[in-house]
PDB file of C-alpha atoms in Angstrom:
ATOM      1  CA  MET A   1     104.207 113.277 100.552  1.00 58.00           C
ATOM      2  CA  ILE A   2     105.356 115.537  97.984  1.00 69.00           C
ATOM      3  CA  SER A   3     108.946 115.989  97.874  1.00 64.00           C
ATOM      4  CA  GLU A   4     109.072 119.418  97.140  1.00 84.00           C
ATOM      5  CA  ALA A   5     107.293 122.129  98.571  1.00 90.00           C
ATOM      6  CA  GLU A   6     107.149 126.379  98.909  1.00 94.00           C
ATOM      7  CA  PHE A   7     105.388 125.664 102.601  1.00 97.00           C
ATOM      8  CA  ASN A   8     104.858 122.780 104.692  1.00 96.00           C
ATOM      9  CA  ASP A   9     103.981 123.522 108.086  1.00 97.00           C
ATOM     10  CA  VAL A  10     101.252 124.110 110.987  1.00 97.00           C
ATOM     11  CA  VAL A  11      99.313 127.425 110.834  1.00 98.00           C
ATOM     12  CA  ASN A  12      97.066 129.339 113.021  1.00 97.00           C
ATOM     13  CA  ILE A  13      94.306 130.965 111.857  1.00 98.00           C
ATOM     14  CA  THR A  14      92.218 133.796 113.946  1.00 97.00           C
ATOM     15  CA  VAL A  15      88.602 134.014 113.002  1.00 95.00           C
ATOM     16  CA  GLN A  16      85.911 136.962 113.920  1.00 90.00           C
ATOM     17  CA  ASP A  17      85.552 136.210 117.173  1.00 90.00           C
ATOM     18  CA  GLY A  18      89.134 135.736 118.316  1.00 95.00           C
ATOM     19  CA  THR A  19      89.261 132.064 118.209  1.00 96.00           C
ATOM     20  CA  VAL A  20      92.657 130.611 117.132  1.00 97.00           C
ATOM     21  CA  LEU A  21      92.268 127.604 115.149  1.00 96.00           C
ATOM     22  CA  THR A  22      94.782 125.169 113.931  1.00 95.00           C
ATOM     23  CA  GLY A  23      95.608 123.557 110.644  1.00 96.00           C
ATOM     24  CA  ARG A  24      98.276 122.220 108.119  1.00 97.00           C
ATOM     25  CA  LEU A  25      99.117 124.035 105.014  1.00 98.00           C
ATOM     26  CA  THR A  26     101.225 122.241 102.191  1.00 98.00           C
ATOM     27  CA  VAL A  27     102.083 124.489  99.029  1.00 98.00           C
ATOM     28  CA  PRO A  28     103.898 122.306  96.741  1.00 97.00           C
ATOM     29  CA  VAL A  29     105.853 124.368  94.085  1.00 96.00           C
ATOM     30  CA  SER A  30     103.960 125.895  91.153  1.00 95.00           C
ATOM     31  CA  SER A  31     100.557 125.022  92.711  1.00 96.00           C
ATOM     32  CA  LYS A  32      97.383 125.750  90.485  1.00 89.00           C
ATOM     33  CA  ALA A  33      95.376 125.999  93.411  1.00 98.00           C
ATOM     34  CA  ILE A  34      94.378 125.483  97.255  1.00 98.00           C
ATOM     35  CA  ILE A  35      91.894 123.141  98.605  1.00 98.00           C
ATOM     36  CA  ILE A  36      90.657 123.621 101.904  1.00 98.00           C
ATOM     37  CA  PHE A  37      89.171 120.693 103.853  1.00 97.00           C
ATOM     38  CA  SER A  38      86.289 121.180 105.942  1.00 94.00           C
ATOM     39  CA  HIS A  39      85.606 118.133 108.108  1.00 85.00           C
ATOM     40  CA  GLY A  40      82.330 117.214 110.115  1.00 72.00           C
ATOM     41  CA  GLY A  41      82.701 117.323 114.287  1.00 67.00           C
ATOM     42  CA  GLY A  42      84.825 114.797 115.577  1.00 64.00           C
ATOM     43  CA  SER A  43      87.479 114.848 113.160  1.00 65.00           C
ATOM     44  CA  SER A  44      90.524 116.821 112.801  1.00 71.00           C
ATOM     45  CA  HIS A  45      93.348 118.197 110.925  1.00 84.00           C
ATOM     46  CA  LEU A  46      95.324 115.387 111.747  1.00 77.00           C
ATOM     47  CA  SER A  47      92.720 113.020 110.472  1.00 84.00           C
ATOM     48  CA  PRO A  48      94.629 109.975 108.688  1.00 86.00           C
ATOM     49  CA  ARG A  49      91.740 109.778 105.789  1.00 88.00           C
ATOM     50  CA  ASN A  50      92.076 113.888 104.867  1.00 91.00           C
ATOM     51  CA  GLN A  51      95.661 113.837 104.950  1.00 94.00           C
ATOM     52  CA  TYR A  52      95.541 110.731 102.392  1.00 94.00           C
ATOM     53  CA  VAL A  53      93.463 112.366 100.478  1.00 96.00           C
ATOM     54  CA  ALA A  54      95.076 115.599 100.456  1.00 97.00           C
ATOM     55  CA  GLU A  55      98.568 114.058  99.631  1.00 97.00           C
ATOM     56  CA  ILE A  56      96.925 112.637  96.527  1.00 97.00           C
ATOM     57  CA  LEU A  57      95.806 116.201  95.663  1.00 98.00           C
ATOM     58  CA  GLN A  58      99.607 117.560  96.494  1.00 97.00           C
ATOM     59  CA  LYS A  59     100.768 115.395  93.592  1.00 96.00           C
ATOM     60  CA  GLU A  60      99.127 116.990  91.286  1.00 96.00           C
ATOM     61  CA  LYS A  61     100.470 120.453  92.279  1.00 96.00           C
ATOM     62  CA  PHE A  62      97.327 121.318  94.578  1.00 98.00           C
ATOM     63  CA  ALA A  63      98.045 123.133  97.465  1.00 98.00           C
ATOM     64  CA  THR A  64      95.822 121.871 100.683  1.00 98.00           C
ATOM     65  CA  LEU A  65      95.105 123.365 103.723  1.00 98.00           C
ATOM     66  CA  LEU A  66      93.805 120.910 106.480  1.00 97.00           C
ATOM     67  CA  VAL A  67      92.443 123.012 109.095  1.00 94.00           C
ATOM     68  CA  ASP A  68      89.899 122.457 112.409  1.00 93.00           C
ATOM     69  CA  LEU A  69      86.975 124.852 112.361  1.00 94.00           C
ATOM     70  CA  LEU A  70      86.540 124.048 116.181  1.00 93.00           C
ATOM     71  CA  THR A  71      89.524 124.033 119.029  1.00 93.00           C
ATOM     72  CA  PRO A  72      89.775 120.762 120.878  1.00 91.00           C
ATOM     73  CA  GLU A  73      87.367 121.852 123.696  1.00 92.00           C
ATOM     74  CA  GLU A  74      84.580 123.222 121.308  1.00 93.00           C
ATOM     75  CA  ASN A  75      84.893 119.677 119.988  1.00 90.00           C
ATOM     76  CA  LYS A  76      83.741 118.226 122.923  1.00 90.00           C
ATOM     77  CA  ASP A  77      80.276 120.212 122.973  1.00 92.00           C
ATOM     78  CA  ASP A  78      77.691 118.346 120.569  1.00 90.00           C
ATOM     79  CA  ALA A  79      75.712 121.915 120.237  1.00 91.00           C
ATOM     80  CA  ARG A  80      78.957 123.660 118.854  1.00 91.00           C
ATOM     81  CA  ARG A  81      79.805 120.472 116.363  1.00 91.00           C
ATOM     82  CA  THR A  82      76.317 120.847 115.027  1.00 90.00           C
ATOM     83  CA  ASP A  83      75.990 124.453 114.485  1.00 94.00           C
ATOM     84  CA  ILE A  84      76.293 124.856 110.823  1.00 96.00           C
ATOM     85  CA  ASP A  85      75.992 128.422 110.794  1.00 96.00           C
ATOM     86  CA  ASN A  86      79.349 128.721 113.139  1.00 95.00           C
ATOM     87  CA  LEU A  87      81.371 126.346 110.724  1.00 95.00           C
ATOM     88  CA  ALA A  88      80.267 128.162 107.635  1.00 96.00           C
ATOM     89  CA  GLN A  89      81.262 132.111 108.976  1.00 96.00           C
ATOM     90  CA  ARG A  90      84.341 130.230 110.203  1.00 96.00           C
ATOM     91  CA  LEU A  91      85.465 128.656 106.980  1.00 96.00           C
ATOM     92  CA  VAL A  92      84.518 131.872 105.340  1.00 96.00           C
ATOM     93  CA  ALA A  93      86.895 133.386 107.653  1.00 97.00           C
ATOM     94  CA  ILE A  94      89.597 130.824 106.609  1.00 97.00           C
ATOM     95  CA  ARG A  95      88.824 131.495 102.712  1.00 97.00           C
ATOM     96  CA  ASP A  96      89.554 135.323 103.456  1.00 96.00           C
ATOM     97  CA  TRP A  97      92.821 134.453 105.359  1.00 97.00           C
ATOM     98  CA  VAL A  98      94.015 132.469 102.277  1.00 97.00           C
ATOM     99  CA  ASP A  99      93.893 135.593 100.362  1.00 96.00           C
ATOM    100  CA  GLN A 100      95.881 137.116 102.811  1.00 96.00           C
ATOM    101  CA  ASN A 101      98.645 134.599 103.137  1.00 97.00           C
ATOM    102  CA  PRO A 102     101.713 135.380 100.706  1.00 96.00           C
ATOM    103  CA  TYR A 103     102.050 131.592  99.549  1.00 97.00           C
ATOM    104  CA  THR A 104      98.124 131.250  98.476  1.00 98.00           C
ATOM    105  CA  GLU A 105      96.740 134.419  97.944  1.00 96.00           C
ATOM    106  CA  ALA A 106      97.064 134.116  93.744  1.00 94.00           C
ATOM    107  CA  LEU A 107      95.475 130.584  93.866  1.00 97.00           C
ATOM    108  CA  TYR A 108      92.203 129.710  92.785  1.00 97.00           C
ATOM    109  CA  VAL A 109      90.152 127.913  95.908  1.00 98.00           C
ATOM    110  CA  GLY A 110      88.078 124.625  95.996  1.00 98.00           C
ATOM    111  CA  LEU A 111      86.818 122.525  98.886  1.00 98.00           C
ATOM    112  CA  VAL A 112      86.638 119.328 100.210  1.00 97.00           C
ATOM    113  CA  GLY A 113      83.706 118.799 102.833  1.00 95.00           C
ATOM    114  CA  THR A 114      83.059 115.763 104.902  1.00 92.00           C
ATOM    115  CA  SER A 115      79.818 114.839 106.714  1.00 89.00           C
ATOM    116  CA  SER A 116      78.591 118.194 108.129  1.00 89.00           C
ATOM    117  CA  GLY A 117      81.616 119.637 107.199  1.00 93.00           C
ATOM    118  CA  ALA A 118      79.978 119.328 103.650  1.00 95.00           C
ATOM    119  CA  ALA A 119      77.024 121.028 104.761  1.00 96.00           C
ATOM    120  CA  ALA A 120      79.196 123.814 106.310  1.00 96.00           C
ATOM    121  CA  ALA A 121      81.004 124.064 102.879  1.00 97.00           C
ATOM    122  CA  LEU A 122      77.796 124.087 100.635  1.00 97.00           C
ATOM    123  CA  GLN A 123      76.379 126.977 103.260  1.00 97.00           C
ATOM    124  CA  ALA A 124      80.010 128.981 102.889  1.00 97.00           C
ATOM    125  CA  VAL A 125      79.686 128.635  99.304  1.00 97.00           C
ATOM    126  CA  ALA A 126      76.241 129.910  99.107  1.00 96.00           C
ATOM    127  CA  GLN A 127      77.009 133.175 101.403  1.00 93.00           C
ATOM    128  CA  THR A 128      79.804 134.180  99.411  1.00 92.00           C
ATOM    129  CA  GLU A 129      80.178 135.346  95.459  1.00 86.00           C
ATOM    130  CA  ASP A 130      83.183 134.599  93.248  1.00 88.00           C
ATOM    131  CA  LYS A 131      85.341 133.074  96.229  1.00 93.00           C
ATOM    132  CA  ILE A 132      85.069 129.287  95.787  1.00 96.00           C
ATOM    133  CA  ASP A 133      85.521 127.760  92.600  1.00 96.00           C
ATOM    134  CA  SER A 134      84.639 124.321  93.165  1.00 97.00           C
ATOM    135  CA  LEU A 135      83.320 122.041  95.857  1.00 98.00           C
ATOM    136  CA  VAL A 136      83.344 118.012  96.568  1.00 98.00           C
ATOM    137  CA  ALA A 137      81.466 116.737  99.439  1.00 97.00           C
ATOM    138  CA  ARG A 138      82.259 113.090 100.470  1.00 95.00           C
ATOM    139  CA  GLY A 139      79.553 111.697 102.684  1.00 94.00           C
ATOM    140  CA  GLY A 140      77.978 114.910 102.845  1.00 93.00           C
ATOM    141  CA  ARG A 141      74.528 116.081 104.708  1.00 94.00           C
ATOM    142  CA  PRO A 142      72.948 118.866 102.357  1.00 96.00           C
ATOM    143  CA  LYS A 143      69.937 118.386 103.887  1.00 95.00           C
ATOM    144  CA  LEU A 144      70.977 120.250 106.931  1.00 95.00           C
ATOM    145  CA  ILE A 145      71.069 123.463 104.706  1.00 96.00           C
ATOM    146  CA  GLU A 146      68.684 122.357 102.075  1.00 95.00           C
ATOM    147  CA  GLU A 147      67.042 125.773 102.448  1.00 96.00           C
ATOM    148  CA  LYS A 148      70.358 127.517 100.938  1.00 96.00           C
ATOM    149  CA  LEU A 149      71.323 125.030  98.386  1.00 97.00           C
ATOM    150  CA  PRO A 150      69.440 127.137  95.547  1.00 96.00           C
ATOM    151  CA  ASP A 151      71.962 129.725  96.199  1.00 96.00           C
ATOM    152  CA  VAL A 152      75.072 127.461  95.769  1.00 97.00           C
ATOM    153  CA  ASP A 153      76.278 128.706  92.176  1.00 95.00           C
ATOM    154  CA  ILE A 154      79.222 126.686  91.376  1.00 96.00           C
ATOM    155  CA  PRO A 155      79.565 122.868  90.025  1.00 94.00           C
ATOM    156  CA  VAL A 156      79.520 120.498  93.084  1.00 98.00           C
ATOM    157  CA  LEU A 157      80.395 116.843  93.202  1.00 98.00           C
ATOM    158  CA  LEU A 158      78.579 114.901  95.832  1.00 98.00           C
ATOM    159  CA  LEU A 159      80.253 111.505  96.734  1.00 98.00           C
ATOM    160  CA  VAL A 160      78.653 109.099  98.628  1.00 98.00           C
ATOM    161  CA  GLY A 161      79.232 105.144  99.270  1.00 98.00           C
ATOM    162  CA  SER A 162      76.728 102.623  98.193  1.00 98.00           C
ATOM    163  CA  LEU A 163      76.674 101.062 101.464  1.00 97.00           C
ATOM    164  CA  ASP A 164      75.956 104.796 103.029  1.00 96.00           C
ATOM    165  CA  THR A 165      72.046 104.081 102.332  1.00 93.00           C
ATOM    166  CA  GLU A 166      70.777 106.703 104.959  1.00 89.00           C
ATOM    167  CA  ILE A 167      72.186 109.667 103.094  1.00 95.00           C
ATOM    168  CA  ILE A 168      71.936 108.647  99.051  1.00 97.00           C
ATOM    169  CA  GLN A 169      68.651 109.710  98.928  1.00 96.00           C
ATOM    170  CA  GLU A 170      69.300 113.081 100.624  1.00 96.00           C
ATOM    171  CA  ASN A 171      72.130 113.897  98.181  1.00 97.00           C
ATOM    172  CA  LYS A 172      70.042 112.732  95.181  1.00 97.00           C
ATOM    173  CA  ASP A 173      67.276 115.372  96.194  1.00 97.00           C
ATOM    174  CA  ALA A 174      70.056 117.954  97.005  1.00 97.00           C
ATOM    175  CA  LEU A 175      71.607 117.432  93.264  1.00 98.00           C
ATOM    176  CA  THR A 176      68.301 118.840  92.266  1.00 97.00           C
ATOM    177  CA  GLN A 177      68.819 121.835  93.656  1.00 97.00           C
ATOM    178  CA  LEU A 178      72.536 122.034  92.676  1.00 97.00           C
ATOM    179  CA  PRO A 179      73.194 124.482  89.177  1.00 96.00           C
ATOM    180  CA  GLY A 180      74.120 122.496  86.012  1.00 94.00           C
ATOM    181  CA  GLY A 181      77.251 120.619  86.127  1.00 96.00           C
ATOM    182  CA  SER A 182      77.145 119.353  89.499  1.00 98.00           C
ATOM    183  CA  GLU A 183      76.980 115.674  89.514  1.00 98.00           C
ATOM    184  CA  LEU A 184      76.477 112.442  92.065  1.00 98.00           C
ATOM    185  CA  LYS A 185      78.737 109.666  92.172  1.00 98.00           C
ATOM    186  CA  ILE A 186      77.822 106.948  94.282  1.00 98.00           C
ATOM    187  CA  ILE A 187      81.078 104.823  94.989  1.00 98.00           C
ATOM    188  CA  GLU A 188      80.150 100.793  95.062  1.00 98.00           C
ATOM    189  CA  GLY A 189      81.113  99.099  98.050  1.00 98.00           C
ATOM    190  CA  ALA A 190      82.007 102.078 100.612  1.00 98.00           C
ATOM    191  CA  SER A 191      80.264 102.805 103.701  1.00 96.00           C
ATOM    192  CA  HIS A 192      79.876 106.656 105.171  1.00 92.00           C
ATOM    193  CA  ASP A 193      83.552 106.751 106.310  1.00 90.00           C
ATOM    194  CA  PHE A 194      84.969 104.827 102.975  1.00 94.00           C
ATOM    195  CA  GLU A 195      87.155 102.765 105.171  1.00 93.00           C
ATOM    196  CA  GLU A 196      86.850  99.740 103.019  1.00 97.00           C
ATOM    197  CA  PRO A 197      90.361  98.807 100.975  1.00 97.00           C
ATOM    198  CA  GLY A 198      90.996 100.945  98.039  1.00 97.00           C
ATOM    199  CA  LYS A 199      87.900 102.994  98.503  1.00 97.00           C
ATOM    200  CA  LEU A 200      89.651 106.308  99.820  1.00 95.00           C
ATOM    201  CA  GLU A 201      92.178 106.175  96.976  1.00 97.00           C
ATOM    202  CA  GLU A 202      89.411 105.893  94.812  1.00 98.00           C
ATOM    203  CA  VAL A 203      87.493 109.108  96.609  1.00 97.00           C
ATOM    204  CA  GLY A 204      91.099 111.073  96.335  1.00 97.00           C
ATOM    205  CA  GLU A 205      91.290 110.213  92.512  1.00 98.00           C
ATOM    206  CA  ILE A 206      87.875 111.112  91.948  1.00 98.00           C
ATOM    207  CA  ALA A 207      88.230 114.512  93.538  1.00 98.00           C
ATOM    208  CA  ARG A 208      91.326 115.049  92.234  1.00 98.00           C
ATOM    209  CA  ASP A 209      89.891 114.759  88.169  1.00 98.00           C
ATOM    210  CA  TRP A 210      86.787 116.829  89.541  1.00 98.00           C
ATOM    211  CA  PHE A 211      89.286 119.958  90.759  1.00 98.00           C
ATOM    212  CA  LEU A 212      91.510 119.436  87.441  1.00 97.00           C
ATOM    213  CA  LYS A 213      88.384 119.709  85.396  1.00 97.00           C
ATOM    214  CA  THR A 214      86.343 122.692  87.324  1.00 97.00           C
ATOM    215  CA  ILE A 215      89.556 125.033  88.495  1.00 93.00           C
TER     216      ILE A 215
END
């Protein structure tokens, strides 16, 4: 964890329908940008994997916001967990909240999306303009919103494990519809959750370098 922060605490974010979402905002001193994490259903802002990647980013002066797109009760509902439109709308609301928070209002914004959360992140980018600067999709499911991919207008890094054979082609197809500057990286020896030794660290370092290059 970073040794010095302007802010590091739990936050509550109220979205359009009045639902209150919980997350953790960490803002290192002299932050250059903030990275919002959009995770898939069944995960939460307490996910050790997302926290690990966030800590790698924090060491490079990136602020991070790990936030639940669903309440604990909603997360028990399969229909809610797969409603990409709703997840994307909430992510846009969270992005707007960042603009209103005194610790983050002046920062550039990047997204890290995982699984269905990556689809929500891609859709959020597609339906906003000049609000999100860069995106990393880890183990993403871009096919869930493939009709909206041509509207994505920022560089996207697609990260897929070589053992996650079911979605490699899906991400290859998505890359052909994304704007120039986007990339696909296949991490050798990694499965969908990148649980193999050293693979999550590799994800964090690649994401860090991508944001340093694109934000």
